[in-house]
Amino acid sequence: MKIETKPLPPGLYLVSTPIGSARDITLRALDVLASADLIAAEDTRTARKLLEIHGVPLGGRQILSHHDHSGMAGVNGLVALMREGKSLAYVSEAGTPMIADPGFELGRAAIAEGIAITAVPGVSAAITALTVTGLPTDQFHFVGFLPTSQAQRQAAIADLRDVPGTLVFYESPKRIDELLNTLAEGLGQGRQAAICRELTKKFEEVRRGTIGALIGGLEDLTRKGEFVVCVGKAGEAEVSEAEIIAALEDALKTMRVKDAATAVAGAHGLPRRQVYQIALELGKKR
Ligand code: SAM
């Protein structure tokens, strides 16, 4: 498919970019990046690489740097250019600008100045994660990164206890254990949850289960790459370990371990691997 270059009306174009697989860029994003008078990026090197991968010509344009530390002076500089009639495409380092990424102040300032804003939508790790967790997607609450201080993290999680939807957290690999433990303390071990690692990339991995079961399996988790953790809402298919054991004991009266695990996992919407481990232990004791 050929990239279409055509003059764009002045304004701000918020262009989403891939979160891993470079080919997750949209054709429209490529058209806008090829056509905008100016490109601004959170990380100019990543942006330049993306343009190179997709053969988007810079044609003498410079990639301007704009990130969280650019401050209002940076925002005002870009707004002035758009007021002069320029079209400006903005890309954050990955995914959708403003979603745990810069762009918010720029967008607000543009709106305040009556400058047109256009979204060029695409990938976001939050939505990508939600769709593969198996947790309800009818209502969800994007939390993003929690504060780093433990007291503030605990307080933030306590405030989320009664949110009537799936919770979506972004987390760095070095704090993933700590996040799950704090979630277990604040929300209980029984909620359904999922750890999504390296989405759309070579080592993509999704683990599903109760918070307690996920903590139990942390031993062999690779703490590298990028993580989203999703947690189901309170009361949503919460199954305690005792309930799983009771159901398995019942099933084991008439079934083999493997079949009992499949039946109980299916009945409770749980990952078969998790239930099979418990069934194996019970089978040994029989
Ligand atoms: N703007 C991005 C978006 O729309 O999702 C988010 C940028 S934020 C600075 C980076 C965080 O997003 C990572 O620490 C991780 O929590 C999450 N993330 C980004 N890419 C990811 C991926 N491929 N797999 C899992 N999580 C990812």
Short mmCIF file of C-alpha atoms and ligand atoms in Angstrom, two decimals:
data_model
loop_
_atom_site.label_atom_id
_atom_site.label_comp_id
_atom_site.label_asym_id
_atom_site.label_seq_id
_atom_site.Cartn_x
_atom_site.Cartn_y
_atom_site.Cartn_z
CA MET A 1 0.00 0.00 0.00
CA LYS A 2 1.47 3.34 -1.05
CA ILE A 3 1.88 6.13 1.49
CA GLU A 4 -0.30 9.09 0.48
CA THR A 5 1.25 12.50 0.91
CA LYS A 6 -1.13 15.45 0.72
CA PRO A 7 -1.31 18.87 2.40
CA LEU A 8 -3.00 18.64 5.81
CA PRO A 9 -5.18 21.37 7.32
CA PRO A 10 -3.33 23.18 10.12
CA GLY A 11 -3.64 21.74 13.60
CA LEU A 12 -2.42 19.07 15.97
CA TYR A 13 -2.43 15.42 14.87
CA LEU A 14 -2.00 12.95 17.74
CA VAL A 15 -0.58 9.89 16.08
CA SER A 16 -0.58 6.50 17.81
CA THR A 17 2.42 4.27 17.14
CA PRO A 18 3.07 0.56 17.82
CA ILE A 19 3.87 -0.83 21.30
CA GLY A 20 6.10 -3.57 19.92
CA SER A 21 5.39 -4.97 16.51
CA ALA A 22 6.33 -2.17 14.10
CA ARG A 23 3.71 -3.29 11.58
CA ASP A 24 0.93 -2.34 14.01
CA ILE A 25 1.09 1.21 12.63
CA THR A 26 -1.97 2.32 10.68
CA LEU A 27 -1.86 3.41 7.05
CA ARG A 28 -3.40 6.72 8.04
CA ALA A 29 -0.67 7.26 10.66
CA LEU A 30 1.94 6.81 7.91
CA ASP A 31 0.07 9.22 5.62
CA VAL A 32 -0.13 11.85 8.37
CA LEU A 33 3.51 11.41 9.35
CA ALA A 34 4.50 11.76 5.70
CA SER A 35 2.27 14.81 5.13
CA ALA A 36 2.49 16.97 8.27
CA ASP A 37 4.51 20.18 7.99
CA LEU A 38 6.19 19.32 11.30
CA ILE A 39 6.74 16.21 13.41
CA ALA A 40 7.28 16.40 17.15
CA ALA A 41 8.18 13.34 19.21
CA GLU A 42 8.73 12.32 22.83
CA ASP A 43 11.78 10.41 21.64
CA THR A 44 13.16 11.69 18.36
CA ARG A 45 15.37 8.62 17.82
CA THR A 46 12.47 6.15 18.17
CA ALA A 47 10.37 8.31 15.85
CA ARG A 48 13.13 8.51 13.25
CA LYS A 49 13.56 4.72 13.37
CA LEU A 50 9.82 4.17 12.90
CA LEU A 51 9.80 6.47 9.88
CA GLU A 52 12.79 4.63 8.43
CA ILE A 53 11.19 1.19 8.94
CA HIS A 54 8.09 2.28 7.03
CA GLY A 55 9.85 4.34 4.40
CA VAL A 56 8.26 7.62 5.42
CA PRO A 57 10.42 10.37 3.88
CA LEU A 58 11.42 13.20 6.20
CA GLY A 59 11.98 15.42 3.18
CA GLY A 60 14.11 17.95 5.00
CA ARG A 61 11.78 18.14 8.00
CA GLN A 62 13.35 18.12 11.44
CA ILE A 63 11.83 16.00 14.21
CA LEU A 64 11.22 18.35 17.11
CA SER A 65 11.61 17.06 20.65
CA HIS A 66 8.61 17.39 22.98
CA HIS A 67 8.34 15.48 26.26
CA ASP A 68 7.16 15.86 29.85
CA HIS A 69 10.12 18.06 30.74
CA SER A 70 9.62 20.48 27.84
CA GLY A 71 7.38 22.54 30.12
CA MET A 72 5.02 25.31 29.05
CA ALA A 73 7.75 27.00 27.03
CA GLY A 74 7.91 23.91 24.82
CA VAL A 75 4.12 23.74 24.57
CA ASN A 76 3.85 27.42 23.68
CA GLY A 77 6.53 27.08 21.01
CA LEU A 78 4.60 24.30 19.24
CA VAL A 79 1.28 26.13 19.66
CA ALA A 80 2.81 29.22 18.03
CA LEU A 81 3.84 27.14 15.02
CA MET A 82 0.33 25.73 14.65
CA ARG A 83 -1.15 29.21 14.99
CA GLU A 84 1.03 30.24 12.06
CA GLY A 85 -0.86 27.60 10.05
CA LYS A 86 1.38 24.56 10.37
CA SER A 87 0.15 20.98 10.69
CA LEU A 88 1.98 19.22 13.52
CA ALA A 89 2.05 15.43 13.99
CA TYR A 90 2.89 14.40 17.54
CA VAL A 91 4.08 10.90 18.50
CA SER A 92 4.97 9.63 21.96
CA GLU A 93 7.57 6.92 22.45
CA ALA A 94 5.03 4.14 21.91
CA GLY A 95 1.29 3.63 21.79
CA THR A 96 -1.19 6.45 22.10
CA PRO A 97 0.04 9.91 23.14
CA MET A 98 -1.35 11.08 26.52
CA ILE A 99 -1.98 7.50 27.71
CA ALA A 100 0.69 7.37 30.43
CA ASP A 101 2.68 9.45 27.97
CA PRO A 102 3.17 13.15 27.16
CA GLY A 103 0.86 15.23 24.98
CA PHE A 104 -1.81 16.28 27.45
CA GLU A 105 -0.60 19.86 28.03
CA LEU A 106 -0.02 20.30 24.33
CA GLY A 107 -3.54 19.10 23.54
CA ARG A 108 -5.10 21.35 26.17
CA ALA A 109 -3.15 24.37 25.02
CA ALA A 110 -4.16 23.72 21.40
CA ILE A 111 -7.84 23.49 22.39
CA ALA A 112 -7.56 26.71 24.41
CA GLU A 113 -6.15 28.47 21.33
CA GLY A 114 -8.93 27.16 19.08
CA ILE A 115 -6.49 24.96 17.15
CA ALA A 116 -8.01 21.83 15.59
CA ILE A 117 -6.99 18.52 17.15
CA THR A 118 -7.24 15.27 15.22
CA ALA A 119 -6.66 11.80 16.63
CA VAL A 120 -4.94 9.29 14.40
CA PRO A 121 -5.81 6.30 16.57
CA GLY A 122 -3.98 3.03 16.92
CA VAL A 123 -2.51 0.81 19.57
CA SER A 124 -2.53 1.29 23.31
CA ALA A 125 -1.14 -1.31 25.73
CA ALA A 126 -4.20 -0.93 27.99
CA ILE A 127 -6.71 -1.91 25.30
CA THR A 128 -4.42 -4.58 23.87
CA ALA A 129 -4.11 -6.15 27.33
CA LEU A 130 -7.82 -5.95 28.10
CA THR A 131 -8.76 -7.89 25.00
CA VAL A 132 -6.56 -10.87 25.84
CA THR A 133 -7.15 -11.22 29.58
CA GLY A 134 -10.60 -12.79 29.43
CA LEU A 135 -11.70 -10.27 32.07
CA PRO A 136 -14.88 -8.24 31.49
CA THR A 137 -14.41 -5.47 28.96
CA ASP A 138 -17.85 -3.86 29.29
CA GLN A 139 -16.50 -1.46 31.93
CA PHE A 140 -12.88 -0.80 32.78
CA HIS A 141 -10.85 1.72 34.73
CA PHE A 142 -7.43 2.78 33.48
CA VAL A 143 -5.09 3.33 36.42
CA GLY A 144 -1.77 3.43 34.57
CA PHE A 145 1.27 3.69 36.83
CA LEU A 146 0.64 3.86 40.57
CA PRO A 147 2.71 6.29 42.60
CA THR A 148 6.07 4.84 43.70
CA SER A 149 5.75 5.38 47.47
CA GLN A 150 4.32 2.30 49.17
CA ALA A 151 1.89 4.29 51.35
CA GLN A 152 0.53 6.11 48.30
CA ARG A 153 0.24 2.85 46.37
CA GLN A 154 -1.75 1.25 49.17
CA ALA A 155 -4.04 4.28 49.41
CA ALA A 156 -4.59 4.33 45.65
CA ILE A 157 -5.48 0.63 45.62
CA ALA A 158 -7.87 1.08 48.55
CA ASP A 159 -9.68 3.77 46.52
CA LEU A 160 -10.07 1.31 43.63
CA ARG A 161 -11.70 -1.45 45.67
CA ASP A 162 -15.27 -0.66 44.64
CA VAL A 163 -14.69 0.42 41.05
CA PRO A 164 -17.34 -1.51 39.05
CA GLY A 165 -15.05 -2.57 36.22
CA THR A 166 -11.78 -4.23 35.30
CA LEU A 167 -8.74 -2.32 36.60
CA VAL A 168 -5.80 -1.75 34.25
CA PHE A 169 -2.34 -1.07 35.71
CA TYR A 170 0.95 -0.30 33.96
CA GLU A 171 4.01 -1.49 35.85
CA SER A 172 7.75 -1.76 35.45
CA PRO A 173 9.32 -5.24 35.64
CA LYS A 174 11.18 -4.41 38.84
CA ARG A 175 7.98 -3.66 40.75
CA ILE A 176 5.73 -6.41 39.39
CA ASP A 177 5.98 -8.67 42.47
CA GLU A 178 5.42 -5.77 44.76
CA LEU A 179 2.37 -4.65 42.75
CA LEU A 180 0.75 -8.09 42.94
CA ASN A 181 1.41 -8.36 46.67
CA THR A 182 -0.05 -4.90 47.30
CA LEU A 183 -3.08 -5.80 45.16
CA ALA A 184 -3.55 -8.99 47.18
CA GLU A 185 -3.43 -7.01 50.43
CA GLY A 186 -5.75 -4.29 49.22
CA LEU A 187 -8.23 -6.24 47.07
CA GLY A 188 -7.88 -9.81 48.34
CA GLN A 189 -6.23 -12.84 46.75
CA GLY A 190 -9.42 -14.18 45.16
CA ARG A 191 -10.00 -11.68 42.37
CA GLN A 192 -9.43 -12.81 38.83
CA ALA A 193 -6.44 -11.07 37.27
CA ALA A 194 -3.94 -11.27 34.44
CA ILE A 195 -0.30 -10.40 33.89
CA CYS A 196 0.41 -9.35 30.30
CA ARG A 197 4.05 -9.14 29.29
CA GLU A 198 5.64 -7.91 26.06
CA LEU A 199 2.36 -7.62 24.16
CA THR A 200 2.70 -7.82 20.37
CA LYS A 201 6.39 -8.73 20.75
CA LYS A 202 8.38 -11.94 20.35
CA PHE A 203 8.14 -12.97 24.01
CA GLU A 204 4.48 -12.05 24.51
CA GLU A 205 3.05 -13.85 27.53
CA VAL A 206 -0.31 -13.69 29.30
CA ARG A 207 -0.91 -15.35 32.65
CA ARG A 208 -4.45 -15.56 33.98
CA GLY A 209 -5.75 -16.63 37.38
CA THR A 210 -6.65 -15.30 40.79
CA ILE A 211 -4.24 -12.74 42.25
CA GLY A 212 -3.18 -15.44 44.75
CA ALA A 213 -2.49 -17.99 41.99
CA LEU A 214 -0.50 -15.45 39.98
CA ILE A 215 1.62 -14.67 43.02
CA GLY A 216 2.14 -18.42 43.49
CA GLY A 217 3.50 -18.65 39.95
CA LEU A 218 5.87 -15.68 40.12
CA GLU A 219 8.88 -17.93 40.62
CA ASP A 220 9.32 -18.58 36.90
CA LEU A 221 8.16 -15.19 35.61
CA THR A 222 10.72 -13.33 33.51
CA ARG A 223 10.97 -9.85 35.03
CA LYS A 224 12.02 -8.20 31.78
CA GLY A 225 10.18 -6.13 29.25
CA GLU A 226 6.90 -4.30 29.62
CA PHE A 227 3.94 -5.27 31.77
CA VAL A 228 0.24 -4.56 32.08
CA VAL A 229 -1.65 -6.06 35.01
CA CYS A 230 -5.45 -6.28 34.88
CA VAL A 231 -7.71 -7.11 37.81
CA GLY A 232 -11.37 -8.08 37.65
CA LYS A 233 -13.94 -6.15 39.65
CA ALA A 234 -15.06 -7.21 43.11
CA GLY A 235 -17.48 -10.13 43.14
CA GLU A 236 -16.72 -11.00 39.53
CA ALA A 237 -16.20 -14.77 39.38
CA GLU A 238 -14.14 -14.75 42.55
CA VAL A 239 -13.29 -18.30 43.41
CA SER A 240 -11.44 -19.15 46.57
CA GLU A 241 -8.87 -21.91 46.67
CA ALA A 242 -11.15 -23.77 49.12
CA GLU A 243 -13.98 -23.70 46.57
CA ILE A 244 -11.70 -25.04 43.83
CA ILE A 245 -10.53 -27.84 46.12
CA ALA A 246 -14.11 -28.75 47.05
CA ALA A 247 -15.16 -28.84 43.40
CA LEU A 248 -12.12 -30.91 42.47
CA GLU A 249 -12.67 -33.40 45.29
CA ASP A 250 -16.19 -33.84 44.05
CA ALA A 251 -15.08 -34.28 40.44
CA LEU A 252 -12.25 -36.68 41.38
CA LYS A 253 -14.81 -39.12 42.74
CA THR A 254 -15.80 -39.96 39.17
CA MET A 255 -13.07 -38.55 36.94
CA ARG A 256 -9.37 -38.84 36.29
CA VAL A 257 -7.15 -35.93 37.43
CA LYS A 258 -6.87 -34.43 33.96
CA ASP A 259 -10.60 -34.57 33.25
CA ALA A 260 -11.48 -33.25 36.71
CA ALA A 261 -9.14 -30.26 36.19
CA THR A 262 -10.65 -29.53 32.78
CA ALA A 263 -14.20 -29.74 34.13
CA VAL A 264 -13.57 -27.52 37.17
CA ALA A 265 -11.50 -24.98 35.22
CA GLY A 266 -14.25 -24.74 32.61
CA ALA A 267 -17.03 -24.42 35.19
CA HIS A 268 -15.28 -21.54 37.00
CA GLY A 269 -13.63 -19.84 34.04
CA LEU A 270 -10.17 -20.53 35.46
CA PRO A 271 -6.93 -21.37 33.65
CA ARG A 272 -6.65 -25.16 33.32
CA ARG A 273 -2.94 -25.15 34.25
CA GLN A 274 -3.71 -23.56 37.62
CA VAL A 275 -6.51 -26.04 38.44
CA TYR A 276 -4.50 -29.00 37.14
CA GLN A 277 -1.70 -28.27 39.63
CA ILE A 278 -4.17 -28.36 42.53
CA ALA A 279 -5.86 -31.50 41.12
CA LEU A 280 -2.47 -33.23 40.86
CA GLU A 281 -1.74 -32.54 44.53
CA LEU A 282 -5.18 -33.80 45.53
CA GLY A 283 -4.78 -36.86 43.29
CA LYS A 284 -1.51 -37.75 45.05
CA LYS A 285 -3.22 -37.63 48.44
CA ARG A 286 -6.07 -39.94 47.43
N1 SAM B 1 1.31 5.36 25.52
C1 SAM B 1 1.44 3.95 25.81
C2 SAM B 1 0.10 3.28 25.56
O1 SAM B 1 -0.73 3.82 24.83
O2 SAM B 1 -0.12 2.18 26.07
C3 SAM B 1 1.95 3.69 27.20
C4 SAM B 1 3.28 4.30 27.46
S1 SAM B 1 3.86 4.03 29.10
C5 SAM B 1 5.20 5.14 29.22
C6 SAM B 1 4.73 2.52 28.97
C7 SAM B 1 4.03 1.39 29.73
O3 SAM B 1 2.98 0.87 28.94
C8 SAM B 1 4.93 0.19 30.02
O4 SAM B 1 5.69 0.38 31.21
C9 SAM B 1 3.93 -0.93 30.19
O5 SAM B 1 3.31 -0.87 31.44
C10 SAM B 1 2.91 -0.55 29.12
N2 SAM B 1 3.30 -1.15 27.84
C11 SAM B 1 3.75 -0.52 26.73
N3 SAM B 1 4.01 -1.42 25.77
C12 SAM B 1 3.73 -2.64 26.26
C13 SAM B 1 3.79 -3.97 25.74
N4 SAM B 1 4.22 -4.20 24.51
N5 SAM B 1 3.39 -4.99 26.54
C14 SAM B 1 2.95 -4.76 27.79
N6 SAM B 1 2.89 -3.52 28.33
C15 SAM B 1 3.26 -2.48 27.58
#
